[in-house]
Amino acid sequence: MPSPHQTIIAPSILAGDHGNLRSSLQIIEGAKLEWVHLDIMDGHFVPNLSFGPQSVKALRPGSDLFFDVHLMLDNPHRYIDAFVDAGAAQITIHVEPDYPVEATLRHIKEKGCRCGIVLNPDTPADAGEPFLPLCDIVLLMTVQPGFGGQSFRHDVLPKIKQFDQWRKELTLNYRLEVDGGVDLETAPLCTAQGADTLVAGTAFFKAEDQAAFIETVAS
Ligand code: DX5
Ligand code: ZN
């Protein structure tokens, strides 16, 4: 059975112009896409820094894009209010750090925001399973998080299938998102396993023909 959802491409502005992130949003809007993926890094959970709630808030006015906020933080629970207030429509949090994951998911929901969990490539699927009833989305990393432009991890493909199976068996309706190294070649591998939401940084912003990329990847 195919995924219950239509495929969504969520370009990551990590690969956009950091001197003018608004222009990166405009490129996404010009391509008639509806989501933007915002990668938030703390320099602890991942060995890189990106941008914070102040930047997200500054980007919010003047854009109707759905803000898909991916928190790569050791202490994401401390920043939920800041990102909801900044305009996040959805917040995803990693299961690997030591903090109250379930309470944080509930808090995101109570704030009126969509929520979900994220698993690193080497994190077993079982680590996410207990949280599924609370999730609007499950994000599976197909690279080690921290940097754009890395190679897709093919060994994550069975995990995508596992979460798709659980979705059916448990009659849940979460989206299944993949993030990292998703391009013309790897996107179909992910959708074949049940992924319906594709983060694309490098492959979108560096595409010679964005319309062709979208057409091919989302069809
Ligand atoms: C990695 C980020 C990704 C990244 C994807 O830490 O979570 O969203 O920007 O970039 P590409 O598509 O270039 O692999
Ligand atoms: Zn991401």
PDB file of C-alpha atoms in Angstrom, residues 8-193:
ATOM      1  CA  ILE A   8       6.235  16.862   0.027  1.00  0.00           C
ATOM      2  CA  ILE A   9       9.664  18.319  -0.735  1.00  0.00           C
ATOM      3  CA  ALA A  10      11.038  20.412   2.120  1.00  0.00           C
ATOM      4  CA  PRO A  11      14.134  22.326   0.972  1.00  0.00           C
ATOM      5  CA  SER A  12      16.659  22.979   3.736  1.00  0.00           C
ATOM      6  CA  ILE A  13      17.948  26.536   3.745  1.00  0.00           C
ATOM      7  CA  LEU A  14      21.112  25.260   5.379  1.00  0.00           C
ATOM      8  CA  ALA A  15      22.200  24.987   1.735  1.00  0.00           C
ATOM      9  CA  GLY A  16      20.806  28.443   0.912  1.00  0.00           C
ATOM     10  CA  ASP A  17      22.397  31.882   1.064  1.00  0.00           C
ATOM     11  CA  HIS A  18      23.104  32.617   4.747  1.00  0.00           C
ATOM     12  CA  GLY A  19      23.759  36.231   3.902  1.00  0.00           C
ATOM     13  CA  ASN A  20      20.216  36.488   2.612  1.00  0.00           C
ATOM     14  CA  LEU A  21      18.054  33.667   3.931  1.00  0.00           C
ATOM     15  CA  ARG A  22      14.908  35.484   2.826  1.00  0.00           C
ATOM     16  CA  SER A  23      16.021  35.049  -0.768  1.00  0.00           C
ATOM     17  CA  SER A  24      16.245  31.301  -0.110  1.00  0.00           C
ATOM     18  CA  LEU A  25      12.625  31.297   1.051  1.00  0.00           C
ATOM     19  CA  GLN A  26      11.663  33.176  -2.092  1.00  0.00           C
ATOM     20  CA  ILE A  27      13.365  30.546  -4.244  1.00  0.00           C
ATOM     21  CA  ILE A  28      11.261  27.868  -2.519  1.00  0.00           C
ATOM     22  CA  GLU A  29       8.084  29.911  -2.968  1.00  0.00           C
ATOM     23  CA  GLY A  30       8.988  30.544  -6.608  1.00  0.00           C
ATOM     24  CA  ALA A  31       9.243  26.795  -7.097  1.00  0.00           C
ATOM     25  CA  LYS A  32       5.656  26.503  -5.775  1.00  0.00           C
ATOM     26  CA  LEU A  33       6.685  24.376  -2.809  1.00  0.00           C
ATOM     27  CA  GLU A  34       4.952  24.760   0.543  1.00  0.00           C
ATOM     28  CA  TRP A  35       7.479  23.678   3.162  1.00  0.00           C
ATOM     29  CA  VAL A  36      10.877  24.972   4.261  1.00  0.00           C
ATOM     30  CA  HIS A  37      13.129  22.859   6.490  1.00  0.00           C
ATOM     31  CA  LEU A  38      15.025  24.844   9.129  1.00  0.00           C
ATOM     32  CA  ASP A  39      18.071  23.080  10.608  1.00  0.00           C
ATOM     33  CA  ILE A  40      18.907  24.316  14.101  1.00  0.00           C
ATOM     34  CA  MET A  41      22.301  23.224  15.471  1.00  0.00           C
ATOM     35  CA  ASP A  42      23.866  23.839  18.872  1.00  0.00           C
ATOM     36  CA  GLY A  43      27.525  22.877  18.436  1.00  0.00           C
ATOM     37  CA  HIS A  44      27.088  20.160  21.109  1.00  0.00           C
ATOM     38  CA  PHE A  45      24.659  17.566  19.835  1.00  0.00           C
ATOM     39  CA  VAL A  46      26.155  18.168  16.396  1.00  0.00           C
ATOM     40  CA  PRO A  47      29.571  19.658  15.651  1.00  0.00           C
ATOM     41  CA  ASN A  48      28.207  22.727  13.905  1.00  0.00           C
ATOM     42  CA  LEU A  49      26.201  25.883  14.572  1.00  0.00           C
ATOM     43  CA  SER A  50      23.527  27.288  12.307  1.00  0.00           C
ATOM     44  CA  PHE A  51      20.919  29.831  13.376  1.00  0.00           C
ATOM     45  CA  GLY A  52      18.457  30.300  16.227  1.00  0.00           C
ATOM     46  CA  PRO A  53      14.929  31.433  17.047  1.00  0.00           C
ATOM     47  CA  GLN A  54      15.709  35.064  16.369  1.00  0.00           C
ATOM     48  CA  SER A  55      16.526  34.302  12.751  1.00  0.00           C
ATOM     49  CA  VAL A  56      13.462  32.091  12.376  1.00  0.00           C
ATOM     50  CA  LYS A  57      11.296  34.859  13.797  1.00  0.00           C
ATOM     51  CA  ALA A  58      12.791  37.393  11.419  1.00  0.00           C
ATOM     52  CA  LEU A  59      11.990  35.152   8.450  1.00  0.00           C
ATOM     53  CA  ARG A  60       8.358  34.524   9.478  1.00  0.00           C
ATOM     54  CA  PRO A  61       6.670  37.737   8.275  1.00  0.00           C
ATOM     55  CA  GLY A  62       6.172  37.883   4.535  1.00  0.00           C
ATOM     56  CA  SER A  63       6.233  34.127   3.976  1.00  0.00           C
ATOM     57  CA  ASP A  64       3.390  31.620   3.991  1.00  0.00           C
ATOM     58  CA  LEU A  65       5.734  28.640   3.936  1.00  0.00           C
ATOM     59  CA  PHE A  66       5.225  25.865   6.471  1.00  0.00           C
ATOM     60  CA  PHE A  67       8.190  26.140   8.845  1.00  0.00           C
ATOM     61  CA  ASP A  68       9.481  22.609   9.509  1.00  0.00           C
ATOM     62  CA  VAL A  69      11.954  23.119  12.360  1.00  0.00           C
ATOM     63  CA  HIS A  70      14.498  20.353  13.004  1.00  0.00           C
ATOM     64  CA  LEU A  71      16.168  20.840  16.394  1.00  0.00           C
ATOM     65  CA  MET A  72      19.638  19.295  16.624  1.00  0.00           C
ATOM     66  CA  LEU A  73      20.120  20.268  20.252  1.00  0.00           C
ATOM     67  CA  ASP A  74      21.187  18.525  23.463  1.00  0.00           C
ATOM     68  CA  ASN A  75      18.432  20.351  25.373  1.00  0.00           C
ATOM     69  CA  PRO A  76      15.598  20.907  22.897  1.00  0.00           C
ATOM     70  CA  HIS A  77      12.997  21.096  25.682  1.00  0.00           C
ATOM     71  CA  ARG A  78      14.443  24.427  26.763  1.00  0.00           C
ATOM     72  CA  TYR A  79      13.804  26.036  23.389  1.00  0.00           C
ATOM     73  CA  ILE A  80      10.313  24.877  22.417  1.00  0.00           C
ATOM     74  CA  ASP A  81       8.526  28.064  23.445  1.00  0.00           C
ATOM     75  CA  ALA A  82      11.092  30.195  21.641  1.00  0.00           C
ATOM     76  CA  PHE A  83      10.676  28.311  18.368  1.00  0.00           C
ATOM     77  CA  VAL A  84       6.884  28.150  18.568  1.00  0.00           C
ATOM     78  CA  ASP A  85       6.800  31.873  19.257  1.00  0.00           C
ATOM     79  CA  ALA A  86       9.183  32.395  16.345  1.00  0.00           C
ATOM     80  CA  GLY A  87       6.658  30.808  13.980  1.00  0.00           C
ATOM     81  CA  ALA A  88       7.440  27.092  13.769  1.00  0.00           C
ATOM     82  CA  ALA A  89       4.544  25.081  12.331  1.00  0.00           C
ATOM     83  CA  GLN A  90       6.229  21.808  13.224  1.00  0.00           C
ATOM     84  CA  ILE A  91       9.103  20.920  15.527  1.00  0.00           C
ATOM     85  CA  THR A  92      11.053  17.672  15.420  1.00  0.00           C
ATOM     86  CA  ILE A  93      13.289  16.579  18.308  1.00  0.00           C
ATOM     87  CA  HIS A  94      15.974  13.894  18.465  1.00  0.00           C
ATOM     88  CA  VAL A  95      15.533  10.827  20.688  1.00  0.00           C
ATOM     89  CA  GLU A  96      19.278  10.412  21.392  1.00  0.00           C
ATOM     90  CA  PRO A  97      20.016  13.089  24.039  1.00  0.00           C
ATOM     91  CA  ASP A  98      19.015  12.634  27.680  1.00  0.00           C
ATOM     92  CA  TYR A  99      15.951  14.804  28.292  1.00  0.00           C
ATOM     93  CA  PRO A 100      12.177  14.110  28.688  1.00  0.00           C
ATOM     94  CA  VAL A 101      11.241  13.303  25.077  1.00  0.00           C
ATOM     95  CA  GLU A 102       7.608  12.400  25.674  1.00  0.00           C
ATOM     96  CA  ALA A 103       6.885  15.447  27.848  1.00  0.00           C
ATOM     97  CA  THR A 104       8.549  17.639  25.241  1.00  0.00           C
ATOM     98  CA  LEU A 105       6.394  16.207  22.437  1.00  0.00           C
ATOM     99  CA  ARG A 106       3.308  16.877  24.563  1.00  0.00           C
ATOM    100  CA  HIS A 107       4.484  20.399  25.251  1.00  0.00           C
ATOM    101  CA  ILE A 108       4.966  21.108  21.538  1.00  0.00           C
ATOM    102  CA  LYS A 109       1.434  19.876  20.870  1.00  0.00           C
ATOM    103  CA  GLU A 110      -0.027  21.896  23.729  1.00  0.00           C
ATOM    104  CA  LYS A 111       1.522  24.962  22.130  1.00  0.00           C
ATOM    105  CA  GLY A 112      -0.533  24.226  18.986  1.00  0.00           C
ATOM    106  CA  CYS A 113       2.398  23.049  16.919  1.00  0.00           C
ATOM    107  CA  ARG A 114       2.892  19.781  15.054  1.00  0.00           C
ATOM    108  CA  CYS A 115       5.532  17.528  16.585  1.00  0.00           C
ATOM    109  CA  GLY A 116       7.743  14.585  15.765  1.00  0.00           C
ATOM    110  CA  ILE A 117      10.821  12.589  16.634  1.00  0.00           C
ATOM    111  CA  VAL A 118      14.139  12.302  14.786  1.00  0.00           C
ATOM    112  CA  LEU A 119      16.464   9.295  14.694  1.00  0.00           C
ATOM    113  CA  ASN A 120      20.105   9.384  13.674  1.00  0.00           C
ATOM    114  CA  PRO A 121      21.274   6.803  11.104  1.00  0.00           C
ATOM    115  CA  ASP A 122      22.724   4.478  13.750  1.00  0.00           C
ATOM    116  CA  THR A 123      19.825   4.797  16.209  1.00  0.00           C
ATOM    117  CA  PRO A 124      17.662   1.651  16.134  1.00  0.00           C
ATOM    118  CA  ALA A 125      14.031   1.975  15.130  1.00  0.00           C
ATOM    119  CA  ASP A 126      12.950   0.609  18.510  1.00  0.00           C
ATOM    120  CA  ALA A 127      14.165   3.812  20.172  1.00  0.00           C
ATOM    121  CA  GLY A 128      11.399   5.728  18.381  1.00  0.00           C
ATOM    122  CA  GLU A 129       8.563   3.228  18.583  1.00  0.00           C
ATOM    123  CA  PRO A 130       7.173   4.223  22.034  1.00  0.00           C
ATOM    124  CA  PHE A 131       6.590   7.810  20.885  1.00  0.00           C
ATOM    125  CA  LEU A 132       4.714   7.058  17.667  1.00  0.00           C
ATOM    126  CA  PRO A 133       1.169   7.715  18.933  1.00  0.00           C
ATOM    127  CA  LEU A 134       2.236  11.273  19.776  1.00  0.00           C
ATOM    128  CA  CYS A 135       3.917  11.998  16.448  1.00  0.00           C
ATOM    129  CA  ASP A 136       2.644  13.952  13.466  1.00  0.00           C
ATOM    130  CA  ILE A 137       5.898  13.093  11.723  1.00  0.00           C
ATOM    131  CA  VAL A 138       8.915  10.809  12.072  1.00  0.00           C
ATOM    132  CA  LEU A 139      12.173  12.122  10.663  1.00  0.00           C
ATOM    133  CA  LEU A 140      14.839   9.585   9.778  1.00  0.00           C
ATOM    134  CA  MET A 141      18.331  10.968   9.253  1.00  0.00           C
ATOM    135  CA  THR A 142      19.991   9.505   6.189  1.00  0.00           C
ATOM    136  CA  VAL A 143      23.293  11.200   7.068  1.00  0.00           C
ATOM    137  CA  GLN A 144      24.972  11.895  10.399  1.00  0.00           C
ATOM    138  CA  PRO A 145      23.476  15.320  11.237  1.00  0.00           C
ATOM    139  CA  GLY A 146      25.580  18.462  11.321  1.00  0.00           C
ATOM    140  CA  PHE A 147      26.437  19.280   7.758  1.00  0.00           C
ATOM    141  CA  GLY A 148      24.803  19.461   4.363  1.00  0.00           C
ATOM    142  CA  GLY A 149      26.231  17.843   1.265  1.00  0.00           C
ATOM    143  CA  GLN A 150      27.018  14.399   2.714  1.00  0.00           C
ATOM    144  CA  SER A 151      26.445  11.033   1.060  1.00  0.00           C
ATOM    145  CA  PHE A 152      23.169   9.215   1.573  1.00  0.00           C
ATOM    146  CA  ARG A 153      23.295   6.261   3.994  1.00  0.00           C
ATOM    147  CA  HIS A 154      21.681   3.345   2.157  1.00  0.00           C
ATOM    148  CA  ASP A 155      21.717   1.281   5.344  1.00  0.00           C
ATOM    149  CA  VAL A 156      18.835   3.450   6.673  1.00  0.00           C
ATOM    150  CA  LEU A 157      16.417   2.189   3.996  1.00  0.00           C
ATOM    151  CA  PRO A 158      15.151  -0.809   6.039  1.00  0.00           C
ATOM    152  CA  LYS A 159      14.397   1.548   8.935  1.00  0.00           C
ATOM    153  CA  ILE A 160      12.163   3.652   6.668  1.00  0.00           C
ATOM    154  CA  LYS A 161      10.277   0.499   5.786  1.00  0.00           C
ATOM    155  CA  GLN A 162       9.960  -0.443   9.471  1.00  0.00           C
ATOM    156  CA  PHE A 163       8.337   2.903  10.348  1.00  0.00           C
ATOM    157  CA  ASP A 164       6.035   2.596   7.348  1.00  0.00           C
ATOM    158  CA  GLN A 165       5.003  -0.865   8.558  1.00  0.00           C
ATOM    159  CA  TRP A 166       4.336   0.379  12.076  1.00  0.00           C
ATOM    160  CA  ARG A 167       2.244   3.199  10.621  1.00  0.00           C
ATOM    161  CA  LYS A 168       0.026   0.622   8.950  1.00  0.00           C
ATOM    162  CA  GLU A 169      -0.028  -1.923  11.786  1.00  0.00           C
ATOM    163  CA  LEU A 170      -0.802   0.666  14.465  1.00  0.00           C
ATOM    164  CA  THR A 171      -3.166   2.594  12.129  1.00  0.00           C
ATOM    165  CA  LEU A 172      -1.279   5.808  12.755  1.00  0.00           C
ATOM    166  CA  ASN A 173      -1.041   8.651  10.296  1.00  0.00           C
ATOM    167  CA  TYR A 174       2.353  10.266  10.873  1.00  0.00           C
ATOM    168  CA  ARG A 175       4.368  11.568   7.957  1.00  0.00           C
ATOM    169  CA  LEU A 176       7.644   9.811   7.235  1.00  0.00           C
ATOM    170  CA  GLU A 177      10.441  12.250   6.456  1.00  0.00           C
ATOM    171  CA  VAL A 178      14.015  11.634   5.360  1.00  0.00           C
ATOM    172  CA  ASP A 179      16.869  14.091   5.656  1.00  0.00           C
ATOM    173  CA  GLY A 180      20.379  14.024   4.222  1.00  0.00           C
ATOM    174  CA  GLY A 181      21.814  13.223   0.825  1.00  0.00           C
ATOM    175  CA  VAL A 182      18.366  13.100  -0.754  1.00  0.00           C
ATOM    176  CA  ASP A 183      18.713  13.692  -4.485  1.00  0.00           C
ATOM    177  CA  LEU A 184      17.398  12.510  -7.842  1.00  0.00           C
ATOM    178  CA  GLU A 185      18.927   9.098  -7.330  1.00  0.00           C
ATOM    179  CA  THR A 186      18.164   8.483  -3.647  1.00  0.00           C
ATOM    180  CA  ALA A 187      14.693  10.081  -3.345  1.00  0.00           C
ATOM    181  CA  PRO A 188      12.964   7.216  -5.213  1.00  0.00           C
ATOM    182  CA  LEU A 189      14.714   4.699  -2.949  1.00  0.00           C
ATOM    183  CA  CYS A 190      13.173   6.453   0.062  1.00  0.00           C
ATOM    184  CA  THR A 191       9.662   6.792  -1.365  1.00  0.00           C
ATOM    185  CA  ALA A 192       9.748   3.118  -2.355  1.00  0.00           C
ATOM    186  CA  GLN A 193      10.153   2.299   1.354  1.00  0.00           C
TER     187      GLN A 193
END
